[in-house]
mmCIF file of C-alpha atoms in Angstrom:
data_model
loop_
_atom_site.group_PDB
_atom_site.id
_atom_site.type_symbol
_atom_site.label_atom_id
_atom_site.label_comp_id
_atom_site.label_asym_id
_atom_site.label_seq_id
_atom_site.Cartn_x
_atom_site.Cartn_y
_atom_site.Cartn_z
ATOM 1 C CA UNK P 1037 -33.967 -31.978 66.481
ATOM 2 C CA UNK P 1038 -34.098 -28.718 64.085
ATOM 3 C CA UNK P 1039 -36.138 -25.861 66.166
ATOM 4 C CA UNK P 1040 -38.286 -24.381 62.946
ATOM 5 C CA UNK P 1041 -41.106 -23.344 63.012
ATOM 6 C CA UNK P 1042 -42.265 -25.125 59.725
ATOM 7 C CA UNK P 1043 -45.156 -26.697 61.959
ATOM 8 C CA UNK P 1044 -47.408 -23.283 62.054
ATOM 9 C CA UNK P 1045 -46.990 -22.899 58.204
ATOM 10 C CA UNK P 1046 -45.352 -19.387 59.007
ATOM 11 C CA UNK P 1047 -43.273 -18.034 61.735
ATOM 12 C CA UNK P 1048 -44.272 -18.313 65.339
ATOM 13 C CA UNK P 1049 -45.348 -14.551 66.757
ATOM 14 C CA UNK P 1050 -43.123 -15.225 69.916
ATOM 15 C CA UNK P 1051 -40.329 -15.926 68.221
ATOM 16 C CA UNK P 1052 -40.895 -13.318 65.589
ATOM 17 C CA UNK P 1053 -41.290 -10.991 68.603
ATOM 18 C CA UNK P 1054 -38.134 -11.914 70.148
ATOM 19 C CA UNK P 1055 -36.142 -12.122 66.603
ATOM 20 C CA UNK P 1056 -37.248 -8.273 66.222
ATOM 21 C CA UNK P 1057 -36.039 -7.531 69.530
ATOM 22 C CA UNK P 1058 -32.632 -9.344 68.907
ATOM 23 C CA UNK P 1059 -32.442 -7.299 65.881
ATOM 24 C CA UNK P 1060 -33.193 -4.228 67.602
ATOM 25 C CA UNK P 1061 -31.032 -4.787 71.133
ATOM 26 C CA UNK P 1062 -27.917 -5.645 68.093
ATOM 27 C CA UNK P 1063 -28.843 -2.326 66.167
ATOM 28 C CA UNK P 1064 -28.999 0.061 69.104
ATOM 29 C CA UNK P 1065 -25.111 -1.404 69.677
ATOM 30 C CA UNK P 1066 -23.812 -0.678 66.032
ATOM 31 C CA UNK P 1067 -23.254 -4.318 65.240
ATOM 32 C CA UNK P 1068 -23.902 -5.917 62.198
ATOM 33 C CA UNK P 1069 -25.602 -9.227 61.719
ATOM 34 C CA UNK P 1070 -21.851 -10.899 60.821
ATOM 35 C CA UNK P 1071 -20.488 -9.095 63.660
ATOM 36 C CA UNK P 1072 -22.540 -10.968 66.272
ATOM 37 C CA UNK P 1073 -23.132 -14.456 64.619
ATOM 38 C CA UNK P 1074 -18.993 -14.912 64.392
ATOM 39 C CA UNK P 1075 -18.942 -13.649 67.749
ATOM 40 C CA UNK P 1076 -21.417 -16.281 68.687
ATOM 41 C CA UNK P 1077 -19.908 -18.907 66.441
ATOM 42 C CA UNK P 1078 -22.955 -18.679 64.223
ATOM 43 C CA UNK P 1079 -23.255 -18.360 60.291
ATOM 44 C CA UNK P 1080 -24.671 -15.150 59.262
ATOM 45 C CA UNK P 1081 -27.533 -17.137 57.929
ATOM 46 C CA UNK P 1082 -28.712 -18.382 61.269
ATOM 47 C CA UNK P 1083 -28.754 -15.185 62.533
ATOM 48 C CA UNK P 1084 -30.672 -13.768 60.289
ATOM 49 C CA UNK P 1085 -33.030 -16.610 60.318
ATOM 50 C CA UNK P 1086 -33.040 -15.958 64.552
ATOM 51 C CA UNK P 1087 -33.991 -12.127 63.800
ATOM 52 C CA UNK P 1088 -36.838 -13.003 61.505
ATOM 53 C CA UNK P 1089 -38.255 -15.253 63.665
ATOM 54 C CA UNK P 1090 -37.858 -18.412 60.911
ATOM 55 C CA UNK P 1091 -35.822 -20.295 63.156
ATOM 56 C CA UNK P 1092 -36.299 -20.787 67.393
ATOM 57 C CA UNK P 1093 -33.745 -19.503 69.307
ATOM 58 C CA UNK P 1094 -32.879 -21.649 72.090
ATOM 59 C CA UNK P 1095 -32.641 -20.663 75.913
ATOM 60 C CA UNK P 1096 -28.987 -21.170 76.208
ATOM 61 C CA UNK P 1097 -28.666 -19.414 72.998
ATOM 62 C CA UNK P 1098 -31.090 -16.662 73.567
ATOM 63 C CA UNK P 1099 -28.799 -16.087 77.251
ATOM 64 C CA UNK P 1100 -25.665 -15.656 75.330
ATOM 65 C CA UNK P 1101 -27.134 -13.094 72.590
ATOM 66 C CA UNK P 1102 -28.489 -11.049 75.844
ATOM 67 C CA UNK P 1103 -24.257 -11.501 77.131
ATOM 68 C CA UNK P 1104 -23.322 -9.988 73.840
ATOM 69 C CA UNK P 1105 -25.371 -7.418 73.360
ATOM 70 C CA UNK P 1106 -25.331 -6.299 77.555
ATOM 71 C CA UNK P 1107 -29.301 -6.415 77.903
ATOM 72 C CA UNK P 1108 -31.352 -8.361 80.308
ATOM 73 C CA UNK P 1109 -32.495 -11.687 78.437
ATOM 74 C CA UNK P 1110 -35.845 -11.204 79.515
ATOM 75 C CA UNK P 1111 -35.692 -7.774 77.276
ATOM 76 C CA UNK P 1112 -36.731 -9.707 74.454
ATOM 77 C CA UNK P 1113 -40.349 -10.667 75.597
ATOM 78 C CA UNK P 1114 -40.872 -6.820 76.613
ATOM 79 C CA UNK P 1115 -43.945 -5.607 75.098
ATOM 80 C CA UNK P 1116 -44.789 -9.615 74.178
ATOM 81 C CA UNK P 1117 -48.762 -8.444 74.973
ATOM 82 C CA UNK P 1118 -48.727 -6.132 72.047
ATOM 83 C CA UNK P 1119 -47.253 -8.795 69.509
ATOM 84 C CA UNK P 1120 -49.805 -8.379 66.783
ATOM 85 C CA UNK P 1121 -49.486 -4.370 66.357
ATOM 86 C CA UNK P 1122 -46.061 -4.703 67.842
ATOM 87 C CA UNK P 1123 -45.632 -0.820 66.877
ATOM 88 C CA UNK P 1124 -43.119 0.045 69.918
ATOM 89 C CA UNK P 1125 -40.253 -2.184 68.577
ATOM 90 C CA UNK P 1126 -37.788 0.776 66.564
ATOM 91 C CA UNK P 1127 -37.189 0.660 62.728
ATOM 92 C CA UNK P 1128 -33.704 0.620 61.828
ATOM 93 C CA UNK P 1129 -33.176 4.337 61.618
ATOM 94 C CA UNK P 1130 -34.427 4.889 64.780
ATOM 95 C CA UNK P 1131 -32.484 2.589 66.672
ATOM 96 C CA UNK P 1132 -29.389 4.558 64.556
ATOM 97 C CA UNK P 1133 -30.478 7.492 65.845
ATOM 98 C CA UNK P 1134 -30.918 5.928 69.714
ATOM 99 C CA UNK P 1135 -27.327 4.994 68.830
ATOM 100 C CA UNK P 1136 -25.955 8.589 68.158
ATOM 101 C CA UNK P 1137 -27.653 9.752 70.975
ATOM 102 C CA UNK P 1138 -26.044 7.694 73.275
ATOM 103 C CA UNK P 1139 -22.578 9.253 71.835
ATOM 104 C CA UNK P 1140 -23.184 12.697 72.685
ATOM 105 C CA UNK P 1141 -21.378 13.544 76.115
ATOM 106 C CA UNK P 1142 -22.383 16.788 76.712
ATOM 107 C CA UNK P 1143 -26.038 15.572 79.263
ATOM 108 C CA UNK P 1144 -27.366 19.353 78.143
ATOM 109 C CA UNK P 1145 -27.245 18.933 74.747
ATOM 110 C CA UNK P 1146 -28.633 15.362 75.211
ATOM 111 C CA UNK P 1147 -31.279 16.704 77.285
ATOM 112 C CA UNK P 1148 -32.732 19.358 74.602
ATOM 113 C CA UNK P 1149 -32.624 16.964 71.796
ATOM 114 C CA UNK P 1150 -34.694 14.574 73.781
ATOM 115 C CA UNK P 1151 -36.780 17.815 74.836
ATOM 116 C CA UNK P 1152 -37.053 18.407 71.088
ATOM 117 C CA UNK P 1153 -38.069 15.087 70.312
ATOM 118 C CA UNK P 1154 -40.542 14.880 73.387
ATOM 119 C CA UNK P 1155 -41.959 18.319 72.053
ATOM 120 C CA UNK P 1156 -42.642 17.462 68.334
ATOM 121 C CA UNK P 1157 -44.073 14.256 69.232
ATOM 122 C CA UNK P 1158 -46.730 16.014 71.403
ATOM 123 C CA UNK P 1159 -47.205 17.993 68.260
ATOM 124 C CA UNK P 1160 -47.698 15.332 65.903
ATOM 125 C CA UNK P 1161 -49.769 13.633 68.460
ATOM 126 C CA UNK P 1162 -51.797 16.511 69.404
ATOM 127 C CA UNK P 1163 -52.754 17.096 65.586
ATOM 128 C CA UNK P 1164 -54.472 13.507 64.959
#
């Protein structure tokens, strides 16, 4: 049997949850969506329809995507309480800029850019 969602008339919010969180684990690595499916022996198609949340991904499947992308398979259900707003989960060119981060050696200059980060946050926050 096909796992779709085609049941609910639209996709599932747990597996649109987790498909965002596949996409966002595979983004945070620098891989592209053909990068991953032919290392999972998967079209780029199903992929994509795994990230959007069209199609289910399956248990077995779901363990190897966590293998590939070295996270914890229960990563993708973090934050599954807040899937309606579901703000936490990172746009694209955050998860890019996660990425860099992660690239810089040097721990000092690491440190100040997050301090950076951490202090205009506060601001933007602070001036809602």
């Amino acid at each position: 049997m096909r796992e779709t969602n085609l049941e609910y008339g639209m996709n599932h919010p747990v597996d649109a949850h987790v498909g965002r969180k596949i996409r966002e684990a595979r983004l945070l690595r620098g891989m592209t969506q053909a990068d991953v499916a032919a290392k999972l022996g998967l079209s780029f198609q199903q992929l994509q329809k795994y990230e959007t949340g069209h199609n289910r991904v399956s248990a077995s499947k779901l363990y190897e995507i966590a293998q590939l992308l070295g996270v914890h398979p229960g990563r993708f259900f973090d934050g599954l309480d807040n899937v309606p707003g579901d703000a936490q989960l990172m746009d694209e060119r955050t998860a890019r800029a996660a990425q860099a981060l992660s690239c810089i050696g040097d721990e000092k200059v690491k440190a100040r850019i997050r301090s950076m980060i951490h202090e205009i946050a506060a601001r933007e926050i602070a001036a809602q």
